[in-house]
Each structure stands twice: as C-alpha cells, then as structure tokens.
Amino acid sequence: IFKCCDADCSGDINEHEAPHAFRALGVNPCCTALEQTKYDLNVSYPLSRVDFARMVQAMKNQHPHESCDRELPHSIRGMTLGQLGHIAETYVKTGWLRDQCEKYNCQNPQADFPQTANLYALDVHVVKPLTRPGGSLAREQDVKFKFPQAAFKCSMAQLLNPHGLLVHYFVSHAWKHLFESTVQSLQKFSQQGSIQCLASDIVFWICAFALNQHRPQDEVGLSPEHGPFNAALSQAKLGAVMIVDKDAVTFERIWCLFEVHRLKALGKDFELICDRGPLRDLPGKTPEDDDFV
C-alpha cells in the first residue's frame, strides 16, 4: 500500500498522498484525530514507512469509529483489455447504451449536451449504476453476470478487480470519444505483441473506471501533481498511450496536456494511437490512413 500510494516515488508519504493511503487501509480520520495522532507520536509529514505504519495502527486503536471501506490505491486501479471488451459487448455493441441515450435525448430536447455512446453516457448509465449497491437497468442488461454486485460505492476498477492490478499502460483520452472507438484503439494497439501476455490481459488505466465516480472531486484532489493521475502515470510499467481522433481533441484538454508534460518529466514511453492502430504505422498503408494522419 505504501509503495502504491507514493505517487511521486519519493520513498515517503506526503500530506497529499496520506489521505488516499489511509483510506486504502480502511482509516478515514477527521483533521482533529489526525493532528492529535501526529502529536502523540511526534511525527510529521512526510511520513516514512515506519511512521506511516505507526500512524495507521494508532488511529485504528484510538479512533476506531474513524473507519471507512477500504479503497484501492489509485495506481493499481487498472482494467484488462478483456474487461473493457466485456463492457463494450454488453452495453455498446448490443445497442443498449445507444437506446438509453436516445431515450434521454427525447426526454430532454433542450439539453445543452445531447447524449451519445461515449464515456459521458457510459458513466451515467453503466458505471455509476453498477458501482453502487442495488439493482439498476444496467445490471438487468448484464445477463451473463460479468459484473459483480457492489457492496459499497466504488470505482469500476475496484468492483472488477478488488485486489488491484499492476498497470501496463496509462491511457490519455477524451471522454467525448465514442467508447467503441476507444476500445478498438486499445485492441489495435495491443495486437503489436510488444508485451509477453495475452492481449486480453494487458492492463490499462482509464480515469472513468479508475476514479470513484460517486465522489470525483474527492478523488481528483487539489492539484494534478498530487492526484490519482500522477500516481498512475508514475507507476504505469510500460508508459502511456494517447487516443486521438481526426479532430485531435485530446490536445485541447488541459488534463491530457498535463499528462504529456508529466510523461516527459518521468521519462516514460508514450505513443499516439487511434482506432486504425498506432499512428506511427499509418502513413503509406491506405489513402484513408494518410488523410487521417
């Protein structure tokens, strides 16, 4: 837990990383309890591994009511390509998500942003309903029982992989991309055989599934440098990919630009991909590919 929550790889836990690290161990202290424990133990930020362990044990002993459901560290909230494919097959390729979007658009003709089968709609109709306890239309659509019942509100990655997965690739993308195109981009990229495992087992970190969408503001934190994106970027084993479309809208997103900046600072591998495959492979293949590039 300590290593996974050490987002800046400094070897200690700072005041921004600490709340996530405590919640990963089922501890969610109020400010008063936290400061009292630090005072009693005579410790301060940044916390060493030993001091962090002492803090956790002391808070569990002295403030047992300051507990919470355990949350996976952000850096291991990955999902396999196979799991992403299950989502697409269950909700997109069947036309179910399209139908939900059309129903919403008919009921809300004056909506500023009509729904389409992208991550915004997937979040509303699939991610949030599946990751909270109880029934939903999305759960009724899961006739093959690919998605477990949620015991508490959590991220999709934690629902599917409660013990976490080490991430191969961080995915930089725009939510407005059609989800089917997003999955196809990752499938084409994974066919390269650059990693010694089945393509379906390659693990990607995608913010829509990695963050607890029931409280995204708490998850994101006060600044990009101290949030889950930085933790995932720094610990993704093989670097990152950015999914682009013909309009290159990812380069208009501040979060995507931050991710590119951090990848350069971290010295991580980075590749541009699309639903036709990696961009580096497209020139000269077909006239349509040349036009896309």
PDB file of C-alpha atoms in Angstrom:
ATOM      1  CA  ILE A   1       0.000   0.000   0.000  1.00  0.00           C
ATOM      2  CA  PHE A   2       2.769   2.419   0.956  1.00  0.00           C
ATOM      3  CA  LYS A   3       4.596   1.993  -2.359  1.00  0.00           C
ATOM      4  CA  CYS A   4       1.402   2.186  -4.428  1.00  0.00           C
ATOM      5  CA  CYS A   5       0.359   5.443  -2.729  1.00  0.00           C
ATOM      6  CA  ASP A   6       3.789   7.064  -3.037  1.00  0.00           C
ATOM      7  CA  ALA A   7       2.712   8.962  -6.157  1.00  0.00           C
ATOM      8  CA  ASP A   8       5.929  10.946  -6.586  1.00  0.00           C
ATOM      9  CA  CYS A   9       8.131   7.898  -5.877  1.00  0.00           C
ATOM     10  CA  SER A  10       9.955   9.841  -3.166  1.00  0.00           C
ATOM     11  CA  GLY A  11      10.113   6.959  -0.703  1.00  0.00           C
ATOM     12  CA  ASP A  12       7.772   8.621   1.781  1.00  0.00           C
ATOM     13  CA  ILE A  13       4.138   9.709   2.065  1.00  0.00           C
ATOM     14  CA  ASN A  14       3.376  13.426   1.981  1.00  0.00           C
ATOM     15  CA  GLU A  15       0.269  15.254   3.175  1.00  0.00           C
ATOM     16  CA  HIS A  16      -1.402  14.929  -0.241  1.00  0.00           C
ATOM     17  CA  GLU A  17      -0.752  11.199  -0.573  1.00  0.00           C
ATOM     18  CA  ALA A  18      -1.652  10.365   3.036  1.00  0.00           C
ATOM     19  CA  PRO A  19      -5.487  10.544   2.800  1.00  0.00           C
ATOM     20  CA  HIS A  20      -5.508   8.022  -0.077  1.00  0.00           C
ATOM     21  CA  ALA A  21      -3.035   5.778   1.746  1.00  0.00           C
ATOM     22  CA  PHE A  22      -5.095   5.841   4.967  1.00  0.00           C
ATOM     23  CA  ARG A  23      -8.344   5.028   3.125  1.00  0.00           C
ATOM     24  CA  ALA A  24      -6.603   2.149   1.374  1.00  0.00           C
ATOM     25  CA  LEU A  25      -6.224   0.629   4.839  1.00  0.00           C
ATOM     26  CA  GLY A  26      -9.753   1.450   5.981  1.00  0.00           C
ATOM     27  CA  VAL A  27      -8.851   4.540   8.005  1.00  0.00           C
ATOM     28  CA  ASN A  28     -10.518   7.898   7.341  1.00  0.00           C
ATOM     29  CA  PRO A  29      -9.612  10.223  10.216  1.00  0.00           C
ATOM     30  CA  CYS A  30     -11.019  13.694  10.690  1.00  0.00           C
ATOM     31  CA  CYS A  31      -8.498  16.538  10.861  1.00  0.00           C
ATOM     32  CA  THR A  32      -8.638  16.663  14.655  1.00  0.00           C
ATOM     33  CA  ALA A  33      -7.955  12.946  15.084  1.00  0.00           C
ATOM     34  CA  LEU A  34      -5.176  13.074  12.518  1.00  0.00           C
ATOM     35  CA  GLU A  35      -3.397  16.002  14.129  1.00  0.00           C
ATOM     36  CA  GLN A  36      -3.781  14.505  17.606  1.00  0.00           C
ATOM     37  CA  THR A  37      -2.242  11.227  16.446  1.00  0.00           C
ATOM     38  CA  LYS A  38       0.676  13.023  14.796  1.00  0.00           C
ATOM     39  CA  TYR A  39       1.239  14.975  18.007  1.00  0.00           C
ATOM     40  CA  ASP A  40       1.051  11.869  20.205  1.00  0.00           C
ATOM     41  CA  LEU A  41       3.563  10.004  18.034  1.00  0.00           C
ATOM     42  CA  ASN A  42       5.746  13.067  17.468  1.00  0.00           C
ATOM     43  CA  VAL A  43       5.739  12.614  13.696  1.00  0.00           C
ATOM     44  CA  SER A  44       5.212  14.991  10.793  1.00  0.00           C
ATOM     45  CA  TYR A  45       4.950  14.911   7.024  1.00  0.00           C
ATOM     46  CA  PRO A  46       6.449  13.432   5.002  1.00  0.00           C
ATOM     47  CA  LEU A  47       5.945  10.071   6.710  1.00  0.00           C
ATOM     48  CA  SER A  48       8.478   7.277   6.474  1.00  0.00           C
ATOM     49  CA  ARG A  49       7.223   3.724   6.023  1.00  0.00           C
ATOM     50  CA  VAL A  50       7.695   3.097   9.763  1.00  0.00           C
ATOM     51  CA  ASP A  51       5.921   6.294  10.846  1.00  0.00           C
ATOM     52  CA  PHE A  52       3.071   5.657   8.432  1.00  0.00           C
ATOM     53  CA  ALA A  53       2.553   2.179   9.900  1.00  0.00           C
ATOM     54  CA  ARG A  54       2.614   3.647  13.421  1.00  0.00           C
ATOM     55  CA  MET A  55       0.028   6.259  12.423  1.00  0.00           C
ATOM     56  CA  VAL A  56      -2.324   3.663  10.953  1.00  0.00           C
ATOM     57  CA  GLN A  57      -2.097   1.393  13.980  1.00  0.00           C
ATOM     58  CA  ALA A  58      -2.571   4.272  16.432  1.00  0.00           C
ATOM     59  CA  MET A  59      -5.648   5.594  14.623  1.00  0.00           C
ATOM     60  CA  LYS A  60      -7.203   2.137  14.463  1.00  0.00           C
ATOM     61  CA  ASN A  61      -6.638   1.723  18.220  1.00  0.00           C
ATOM     62  CA  GLN A  62      -7.571   5.213  19.394  1.00  0.00           C
ATOM     63  CA  HIS A  63     -10.191   6.232  16.816  1.00  0.00           C
ATOM     64  CA  PRO A  64     -11.932   3.013  15.734  1.00  0.00           C
ATOM     65  CA  HIS A  65     -15.026   4.984  14.662  1.00  0.00           C
ATOM     66  CA  GLU A  66     -12.923   6.886  12.092  1.00  0.00           C
ATOM     67  CA  SER A  67     -13.071   3.992   9.630  1.00  0.00           C
ATOM     68  CA  CYS A  68     -14.214   3.519   6.033  1.00  0.00           C
ATOM     69  CA  ASP A  69     -14.484   0.880   3.341  1.00  0.00           C
ATOM     70  CA  ARG A  70     -11.052   0.057   2.012  1.00  0.00           C
ATOM     71  CA  GLU A  71     -10.247   1.781  -1.259  1.00  0.00           C
ATOM     72  CA  LEU A  72      -7.703   0.517  -3.730  1.00  0.00           C
ATOM     73  CA  PRO A  73      -4.680   2.779  -4.238  1.00  0.00           C
ATOM     74  CA  HIS A  74      -5.207   4.730  -7.446  1.00  0.00           C
ATOM     75  CA  SER A  75      -2.086   3.399  -9.127  1.00  0.00           C
ATOM     76  CA  ILE A  76      -3.405  -0.193  -9.207  1.00  0.00           C
ATOM     77  CA  ARG A  77      -6.937   0.613 -10.371  1.00  0.00           C
ATOM     78  CA  GLY A  78      -6.394  -0.850 -13.812  1.00  0.00           C
ATOM     79  CA  MET A  79      -8.692  -2.898 -16.027  1.00  0.00           C
ATOM     80  CA  THR A  80      -7.754  -5.562 -18.522  1.00  0.00           C
ATOM     81  CA  LEU A  81      -8.480  -5.189 -22.200  1.00  0.00           C
ATOM     82  CA  GLY A  82     -10.765  -8.195 -21.828  1.00  0.00           C
ATOM     83  CA  GLN A  83     -12.823  -6.413 -19.181  1.00  0.00           C
ATOM     84  CA  LEU A  84     -13.096  -3.312 -21.353  1.00  0.00           C
ATOM     85  CA  GLY A  85     -14.278  -5.576 -24.148  1.00  0.00           C
ATOM     86  CA  HIS A  86     -16.965  -7.073 -21.892  1.00  0.00           C
ATOM     87  CA  ILE A  87     -18.322  -3.571 -21.228  1.00  0.00           C
ATOM     88  CA  ALA A  88     -18.414  -2.797 -24.944  1.00  0.00           C
ATOM     89  CA  GLU A  89     -20.048  -6.119 -25.792  1.00  0.00           C
ATOM     90  CA  THR A  90     -22.683  -5.869 -23.056  1.00  0.00           C
ATOM     91  CA  TYR A  91     -23.687  -2.245 -23.369  1.00  0.00           C
ATOM     92  CA  VAL A  92     -22.462  -0.790 -26.666  1.00  0.00           C
ATOM     93  CA  LYS A  93     -22.470  -3.460 -29.367  1.00  0.00           C
ATOM     94  CA  THR A  94     -25.931  -4.617 -28.282  1.00  0.00           C
ATOM     95  CA  GLY A  95     -27.280  -1.111 -28.874  1.00  0.00           C
ATOM     96  CA  TRP A  96     -28.346  -0.798 -25.219  1.00  0.00           C
ATOM     97  CA  LEU A  97     -26.322   2.343 -24.491  1.00  0.00           C
ATOM     98  CA  ARG A  98     -27.478   3.954 -27.732  1.00  0.00           C
ATOM     99  CA  ASP A  99     -31.090   3.287 -26.716  1.00  0.00           C
ATOM    100  CA  GLN A 100     -30.533   4.876 -23.297  1.00  0.00           C
ATOM    101  CA  CYS A 101     -29.008   7.926 -24.964  1.00  0.00           C
ATOM    102  CA  GLU A 102     -31.902   8.262 -27.402  1.00  0.00           C
ATOM    103  CA  LYS A 103     -34.394   7.961 -24.553  1.00  0.00           C
ATOM    104  CA  TYR A 104     -32.596  10.701 -22.617  1.00  0.00           C
ATOM    105  CA  ASN A 105     -32.411  12.960 -25.672  1.00  0.00           C
ATOM    106  CA  CYS A 106     -36.143  12.537 -26.352  1.00  0.00           C
ATOM    107  CA  GLN A 107     -36.975  13.370 -22.728  1.00  0.00           C
ATOM    108  CA  ASN A 108     -34.547  16.313 -22.651  1.00  0.00           C
ATOM    109  CA  PRO A 109     -34.772  18.002 -26.060  1.00  0.00           C
ATOM    110  CA  GLN A 110     -33.361  21.249 -24.634  1.00  0.00           C
ATOM    111  CA  ALA A 111     -30.311  19.630 -23.043  1.00  0.00           C
ATOM    112  CA  ASP A 112     -27.083  21.540 -23.627  1.00  0.00           C
ATOM    113  CA  PHE A 113     -25.249  18.297 -24.333  1.00  0.00           C
ATOM    114  CA  PRO A 114     -27.272  15.536 -26.029  1.00  0.00           C
ATOM    115  CA  GLN A 115     -26.043  12.089 -25.075  1.00  0.00           C
ATOM    116  CA  THR A 116     -24.164   9.760 -27.392  1.00  0.00           C
ATOM    117  CA  ALA A 117     -22.449   6.420 -26.757  1.00  0.00           C
ATOM    118  CA  ASN A 118     -19.259   7.846 -25.263  1.00  0.00           C
ATOM    119  CA  LEU A 119     -17.748   7.805 -21.778  1.00  0.00           C
ATOM    120  CA  TYR A 120     -20.026  10.577 -20.525  1.00  0.00           C
ATOM    121  CA  ALA A 121     -23.074   8.420 -21.264  1.00  0.00           C
ATOM    122  CA  LEU A 122     -21.350   5.257 -20.095  1.00  0.00           C
ATOM    123  CA  ASP A 123     -20.630   6.921 -16.755  1.00  0.00           C
ATOM    124  CA  VAL A 124     -24.298   7.892 -16.283  1.00  0.00           C
ATOM    125  CA  HIS A 125     -25.948   4.699 -17.493  1.00  0.00           C
ATOM    126  CA  VAL A 126     -23.386   1.996 -16.663  1.00  0.00           C
ATOM    127  CA  VAL A 127     -20.501   2.962 -14.369  1.00  0.00           C
ATOM    128  CA  LYS A 128     -22.398   4.702 -11.581  1.00  0.00           C
ATOM    129  CA  PRO A 129     -25.346   2.254 -11.525  1.00  0.00           C
ATOM    130  CA  LEU A 130     -23.082  -0.808 -11.422  1.00  0.00           C
ATOM    131  CA  THR A 131     -20.735   0.561  -8.760  1.00  0.00           C
ATOM    132  CA  ARG A 132     -23.366   1.237  -6.101  1.00  0.00           C
ATOM    133  CA  PRO A 133     -25.341  -1.357  -4.149  1.00  0.00           C
ATOM    134  CA  GLY A 134     -28.731  -2.364  -5.501  1.00  0.00           C
ATOM    135  CA  GLY A 135     -30.383  -3.030  -8.808  1.00  0.00           C
ATOM    136  CA  SER A 136     -30.398  -0.941 -11.979  1.00  0.00           C
ATOM    137  CA  LEU A 137     -31.206  -1.136 -15.674  1.00  0.00           C
ATOM    138  CA  ALA A 138     -27.515  -1.677 -16.358  1.00  0.00           C
ATOM    139  CA  ARG A 139     -27.440  -4.675 -14.036  1.00  0.00           C
ATOM    140  CA  GLU A 140     -30.518  -6.144 -15.715  1.00  0.00           C
ATOM    141  CA  GLN A 141     -28.674  -5.899 -19.044  1.00  0.00           C
ATOM    142  CA  ASP A 142     -25.789  -7.968 -17.625  1.00  0.00           C
ATOM    143  CA  VAL A 143     -27.401 -11.319 -18.462  1.00  0.00           C
ATOM    144  CA  LYS A 144     -24.025 -13.122 -18.464  1.00  0.00           C
ATOM    145  CA  PHE A 145     -23.233 -11.868 -14.930  1.00  0.00           C
ATOM    146  CA  LYS A 146     -19.888 -10.349 -15.884  1.00  0.00           C
ATOM    147  CA  PHE A 147     -20.158  -7.611 -13.269  1.00  0.00           C
ATOM    148  CA  PRO A 148     -20.284  -8.415  -9.523  1.00  0.00           C
ATOM    149  CA  GLN A 149     -22.650  -6.723  -7.104  1.00  0.00           C
ATOM    150  CA  ALA A 150     -21.212  -3.654  -5.376  1.00  0.00           C
ATOM    151  CA  ALA A 151     -21.028  -3.799  -1.576  1.00  0.00           C
ATOM    152  CA  PHE A 152     -20.413  -0.042  -1.382  1.00  0.00           C
ATOM    153  CA  LYS A 153     -19.902   2.848  -3.782  1.00  0.00           C
ATOM    154  CA  CYS A 154     -16.561   2.362  -5.507  1.00  0.00           C
ATOM    155  CA  SER A 155     -14.734   2.658  -8.807  1.00  0.00           C
ATOM    156  CA  MET A 156     -15.426   0.252 -11.650  1.00  0.00           C
ATOM    157  CA  ALA A 157     -11.813  -0.928 -11.471  1.00  0.00           C
ATOM    158  CA  GLN A 158     -12.222  -1.855  -7.802  1.00  0.00           C
ATOM    159  CA  LEU A 159     -15.548  -3.575  -8.464  1.00  0.00           C
ATOM    160  CA  LEU A 160     -13.974  -5.837 -11.091  1.00  0.00           C
ATOM    161  CA  ASN A 161     -10.518  -6.195  -9.519  1.00  0.00           C
ATOM    162  CA  PRO A 162     -10.926  -5.820  -5.740  1.00  0.00           C
ATOM    163  CA  HIS A 163      -7.267  -6.662  -5.080  1.00  0.00           C
ATOM    164  CA  GLY A 164      -5.995  -4.332  -7.778  1.00  0.00           C
ATOM    165  CA  LEU A 165      -3.897  -4.865 -10.899  1.00  0.00           C
ATOM    166  CA  LEU A 166      -0.450  -3.575 -11.770  1.00  0.00           C
ATOM    167  CA  VAL A 167      -0.925  -1.237 -14.716  1.00  0.00           C
ATOM    168  CA  HIS A 168       0.899  -1.700 -18.016  1.00  0.00           C
ATOM    169  CA  TYR A 169      -0.310   1.461 -19.761  1.00  0.00           C
ATOM    170  CA  PHE A 170      -1.867   4.731 -18.690  1.00  0.00           C
ATOM    171  CA  VAL A 171      -4.488   5.918 -21.202  1.00  0.00           C
ATOM    172  CA  SER A 172      -4.775   9.613 -22.041  1.00  0.00           C
ATOM    173  CA  HIS A 173      -8.015  10.297 -23.887  1.00  0.00           C
ATOM    174  CA  ALA A 174     -11.112  12.461 -24.204  1.00  0.00           C
ATOM    175  CA  TRP A 175     -14.422  11.334 -22.756  1.00  0.00           C
ATOM    176  CA  LYS A 176     -16.249  12.556 -25.859  1.00  0.00           C
ATOM    177  CA  HIS A 177     -14.717   9.770 -27.981  1.00  0.00           C
ATOM    178  CA  LEU A 178     -17.193   7.003 -28.763  1.00  0.00           C
ATOM    179  CA  PHE A 179     -16.453   4.181 -26.317  1.00  0.00           C
ATOM    180  CA  GLU A 180     -16.430   1.549 -29.045  1.00  0.00           C
ATOM    181  CA  SER A 181     -13.725   3.549 -30.825  1.00  0.00           C
ATOM    182  CA  THR A 182     -11.732   3.803 -27.581  1.00  0.00           C
ATOM    183  CA  VAL A 183     -11.790   0.034 -27.086  1.00  0.00           C
ATOM    184  CA  GLN A 184     -10.958  -0.588 -30.749  1.00  0.00           C
ATOM    185  CA  SER A 185      -7.944   1.735 -30.450  1.00  0.00           C
ATOM    186  CA  LEU A 186      -6.634  -0.250 -27.476  1.00  0.00           C
ATOM    187  CA  GLN A 187      -7.303  -3.563 -29.216  1.00  0.00           C
ATOM    188  CA  LYS A 188      -5.389  -2.486 -32.337  1.00  0.00           C
ATOM    189  CA  PHE A 189      -2.504  -1.250 -30.199  1.00  0.00           C
ATOM    190  CA  SER A 190      -2.438  -4.483 -28.185  1.00  0.00           C
ATOM    191  CA  GLN A 191      -2.087  -6.606 -31.312  1.00  0.00           C
ATOM    192  CA  GLN A 192       1.540  -5.490 -31.694  1.00  0.00           C
ATOM    193  CA  GLY A 193       2.745  -8.241 -29.374  1.00  0.00           C
ATOM    194  CA  SER A 194       5.136  -5.899 -27.576  1.00  0.00           C
ATOM    195  CA  ILE A 195       4.305  -7.442 -24.199  1.00  0.00           C
ATOM    196  CA  GLN A 196       4.589 -11.112 -23.237  1.00  0.00           C
ATOM    197  CA  CYS A 197       1.000 -11.859 -22.298  1.00  0.00           C
ATOM    198  CA  LEU A 198      -2.365 -12.344 -23.951  1.00  0.00           C
ATOM    199  CA  ALA A 199      -3.711  -9.121 -25.432  1.00  0.00           C
ATOM    200  CA  SER A 200      -6.858  -9.531 -23.335  1.00  0.00           C
ATOM    201  CA  ASP A 201      -4.718  -9.488 -20.158  1.00  0.00           C
ATOM    202  CA  ILE A 202      -2.971  -6.170 -20.860  1.00  0.00           C
ATOM    203  CA  VAL A 203      -3.923  -3.725 -18.095  1.00  0.00           C
ATOM    204  CA  PHE A 204      -4.914  -0.140 -18.878  1.00  0.00           C
ATOM    205  CA  TRP A 205      -5.579   2.753 -16.502  1.00  0.00           C
ATOM    206  CA  ILE A 206      -8.583   4.788 -17.672  1.00  0.00           C
ATOM    207  CA  CYS A 207      -9.810   7.592 -15.428  1.00  0.00           C
ATOM    208  CA  ALA A 208     -13.522   6.930 -16.000  1.00  0.00           C
ATOM    209  CA  PHE A 209     -13.093   3.475 -14.480  1.00  0.00           C
ATOM    210  CA  ALA A 210     -10.221   4.170 -12.082  1.00  0.00           C
ATOM    211  CA  LEU A 211     -11.861   7.041 -10.183  1.00  0.00           C
ATOM    212  CA  ASN A 212     -14.776   6.586  -7.826  1.00  0.00           C
ATOM    213  CA  GLN A 213     -17.345   8.470  -9.901  1.00  0.00           C
ATOM    214  CA  HIS A 214     -19.643   8.862  -6.895  1.00  0.00           C
ATOM    215  CA  ARG A 215     -17.234  11.431  -5.432  1.00  0.00           C
ATOM    216  CA  PRO A 216     -14.891  12.509  -8.224  1.00  0.00           C
ATOM    217  CA  GLN A 217     -13.861  15.806  -6.600  1.00  0.00           C
ATOM    218  CA  ASP A 218     -12.521  14.000  -3.531  1.00  0.00           C
ATOM    219  CA  GLU A 219     -10.681  11.587  -5.774  1.00  0.00           C
ATOM    220  CA  VAL A 220      -9.027  14.151  -8.037  1.00  0.00           C
ATOM    221  CA  GLY A 221      -7.568  16.226  -5.190  1.00  0.00           C
ATOM    222  CA  LEU A 222      -6.481  19.836  -5.095  1.00  0.00           C
ATOM    223  CA  SER A 223      -3.981  19.765  -7.968  1.00  0.00           C
ATOM    224  CA  PRO A 224      -2.925  17.410 -10.794  1.00  0.00           C
ATOM    225  CA  GLU A 225       0.531  16.882  -9.279  1.00  0.00           C
ATOM    226  CA  HIS A 226      -0.970  15.473  -6.089  1.00  0.00           C
ATOM    227  CA  GLY A 227      -3.840  13.485  -7.574  1.00  0.00           C
ATOM    228  CA  PRO A 228      -4.505   9.971  -8.877  1.00  0.00           C
ATOM    229  CA  PHE A 229      -3.397  10.778 -12.427  1.00  0.00           C
ATOM    230  CA  ASN A 230       0.138  11.451 -11.244  1.00  0.00           C
ATOM    231  CA  ALA A 231       0.188   8.255  -9.184  1.00  0.00           C
ATOM    232  CA  ALA A 232      -0.955   6.190 -12.158  1.00  0.00           C
ATOM    233  CA  LEU A 233       1.414   7.892 -14.592  1.00  0.00           C
ATOM    234  CA  SER A 234       4.461   7.408 -12.389  1.00  0.00           C
ATOM    235  CA  GLN A 235       3.762   3.716 -11.751  1.00  0.00           C
ATOM    236  CA  ALA A 236       2.487   2.540 -15.161  1.00  0.00           C
ATOM    237  CA  LYS A 237       5.055  -0.117 -16.072  1.00  0.00           C
ATOM    238  CA  LEU A 238       5.221   0.476 -19.839  1.00  0.00           C
ATOM    239  CA  GLY A 239       4.297   4.143 -20.139  1.00  0.00           C
ATOM    240  CA  ALA A 240       1.213   5.599 -21.774  1.00  0.00           C
ATOM    241  CA  VAL A 241      -0.857   5.835 -24.923  1.00  0.00           C
ATOM    242  CA  MET A 242      -2.961   8.752 -26.077  1.00  0.00           C
ATOM    243  CA  ILE A 243      -6.085   8.045 -28.108  1.00  0.00           C
ATOM    244  CA  VAL A 244      -6.668  10.626 -30.814  1.00  0.00           C
ATOM    245  CA  ASP A 245      -9.390  11.152 -33.388  1.00  0.00           C
ATOM    246  CA  LYS A 246      -9.331  13.076 -36.646  1.00  0.00           C
ATOM    247  CA  ASP A 247     -10.015  16.314 -34.765  1.00  0.00           C
ATOM    248  CA  ALA A 248      -7.210  15.713 -32.230  1.00  0.00           C
ATOM    249  CA  VAL A 249      -9.469  16.916 -29.401  1.00  0.00           C
ATOM    250  CA  THR A 250      -7.217  15.351 -26.749  1.00  0.00           C
ATOM    251  CA  PHE A 251      -4.727  18.147 -27.365  1.00  0.00           C
ATOM    252  CA  GLU A 252      -7.401  20.651 -26.358  1.00  0.00           C
ATOM    253  CA  ARG A 253      -7.897  19.044 -22.933  1.00  0.00           C
ATOM    254  CA  ILE A 254      -5.877  20.503 -20.047  1.00  0.00           C
ATOM    255  CA  TRP A 255      -5.698  17.138 -18.287  1.00  0.00           C
ATOM    256  CA  CYS A 256      -4.284  15.469 -21.399  1.00  0.00           C
ATOM    257  CA  LEU A 257      -1.660  18.190 -21.774  1.00  0.00           C
ATOM    258  CA  PHE A 258      -0.693  17.754 -18.121  1.00  0.00           C
ATOM    259  CA  GLU A 259      -0.326  14.025 -18.708  1.00  0.00           C
ATOM    260  CA  VAL A 260       2.002  14.585 -21.676  1.00  0.00           C
ATOM    261  CA  HIS A 261       4.054  17.023 -19.580  1.00  0.00           C
ATOM    262  CA  ARG A 262       4.370  14.529 -16.717  1.00  0.00           C
ATOM    263  CA  LEU A 263       5.267  11.666 -19.050  1.00  0.00           C
ATOM    264  CA  LYS A 264       8.130  13.708 -20.447  1.00  0.00           C
ATOM    265  CA  ALA A 265       9.330  14.605 -16.943  1.00  0.00           C
ATOM    266  CA  LEU A 266       9.129  10.965 -15.863  1.00  0.00           C
ATOM    267  CA  GLY A 267      10.910   9.721 -18.986  1.00  0.00           C
ATOM    268  CA  LYS A 268       8.068   7.320 -19.784  1.00  0.00           C
ATOM    269  CA  ASP A 269       7.336   5.830 -23.200  1.00  0.00           C
ATOM    270  CA  PHE A 270       4.415   7.490 -24.963  1.00  0.00           C
ATOM    271  CA  GLU A 271       2.557   6.594 -28.147  1.00  0.00           C
ATOM    272  CA  LEU A 272      -0.286   8.122 -30.138  1.00  0.00           C
ATOM    273  CA  ILE A 273      -2.947   5.632 -31.214  1.00  0.00           C
ATOM    274  CA  CYS A 274      -6.357   5.649 -32.905  1.00  0.00           C
ATOM    275  CA  ASP A 275      -8.995   3.127 -33.921  1.00  0.00           C
ATOM    276  CA  ARG A 276      -6.944   2.373 -37.042  1.00  0.00           C
ATOM    277  CA  GLY A 277      -3.879   1.460 -34.973  1.00  0.00           C
ATOM    278  CA  PRO A 278      -0.728   3.250 -33.757  1.00  0.00           C
ATOM    279  CA  LEU A 279      -0.255   6.474 -35.714  1.00  0.00           C
ATOM    280  CA  ARG A 280       3.375   5.617 -36.495  1.00  0.00           C
ATOM    281  CA  ASP A 281       2.156   2.654 -38.565  1.00  0.00           C
ATOM    282  CA  LEU A 282      -0.468   4.513 -40.609  1.00  0.00           C
ATOM    283  CA  PRO A 283       1.428   6.565 -43.241  1.00  0.00           C
ATOM    284  CA  GLY A 284       1.563   4.723 -46.548  1.00  0.00           C
ATOM    285  CA  LYS A 285      -0.914   1.983 -45.649  1.00  0.00           C
ATOM    286  CA  THR A 286      -4.024   3.391 -47.358  1.00  0.00           C
ATOM    287  CA  PRO A 287      -5.113   6.786 -48.696  1.00  0.00           C
ATOM    288  CA  GLU A 288      -7.637   6.978 -45.847  1.00  0.00           C
ATOM    289  CA  ASP A 289      -4.896   6.393 -43.275  1.00  0.00           C
ATOM    290  CA  ASP A 290      -2.744   9.080 -44.899  1.00  0.00           C
ATOM    291  CA  ASP A 291      -5.657  11.523 -44.735  1.00  0.00           C
ATOM    292  CA  PHE A 292      -6.208  10.702 -41.045  1.00  0.00           C
ATOM    293  CA  VAL A 293      -2.583  11.406 -40.170  1.00  0.00           C
TER     294      VAL A 293
END
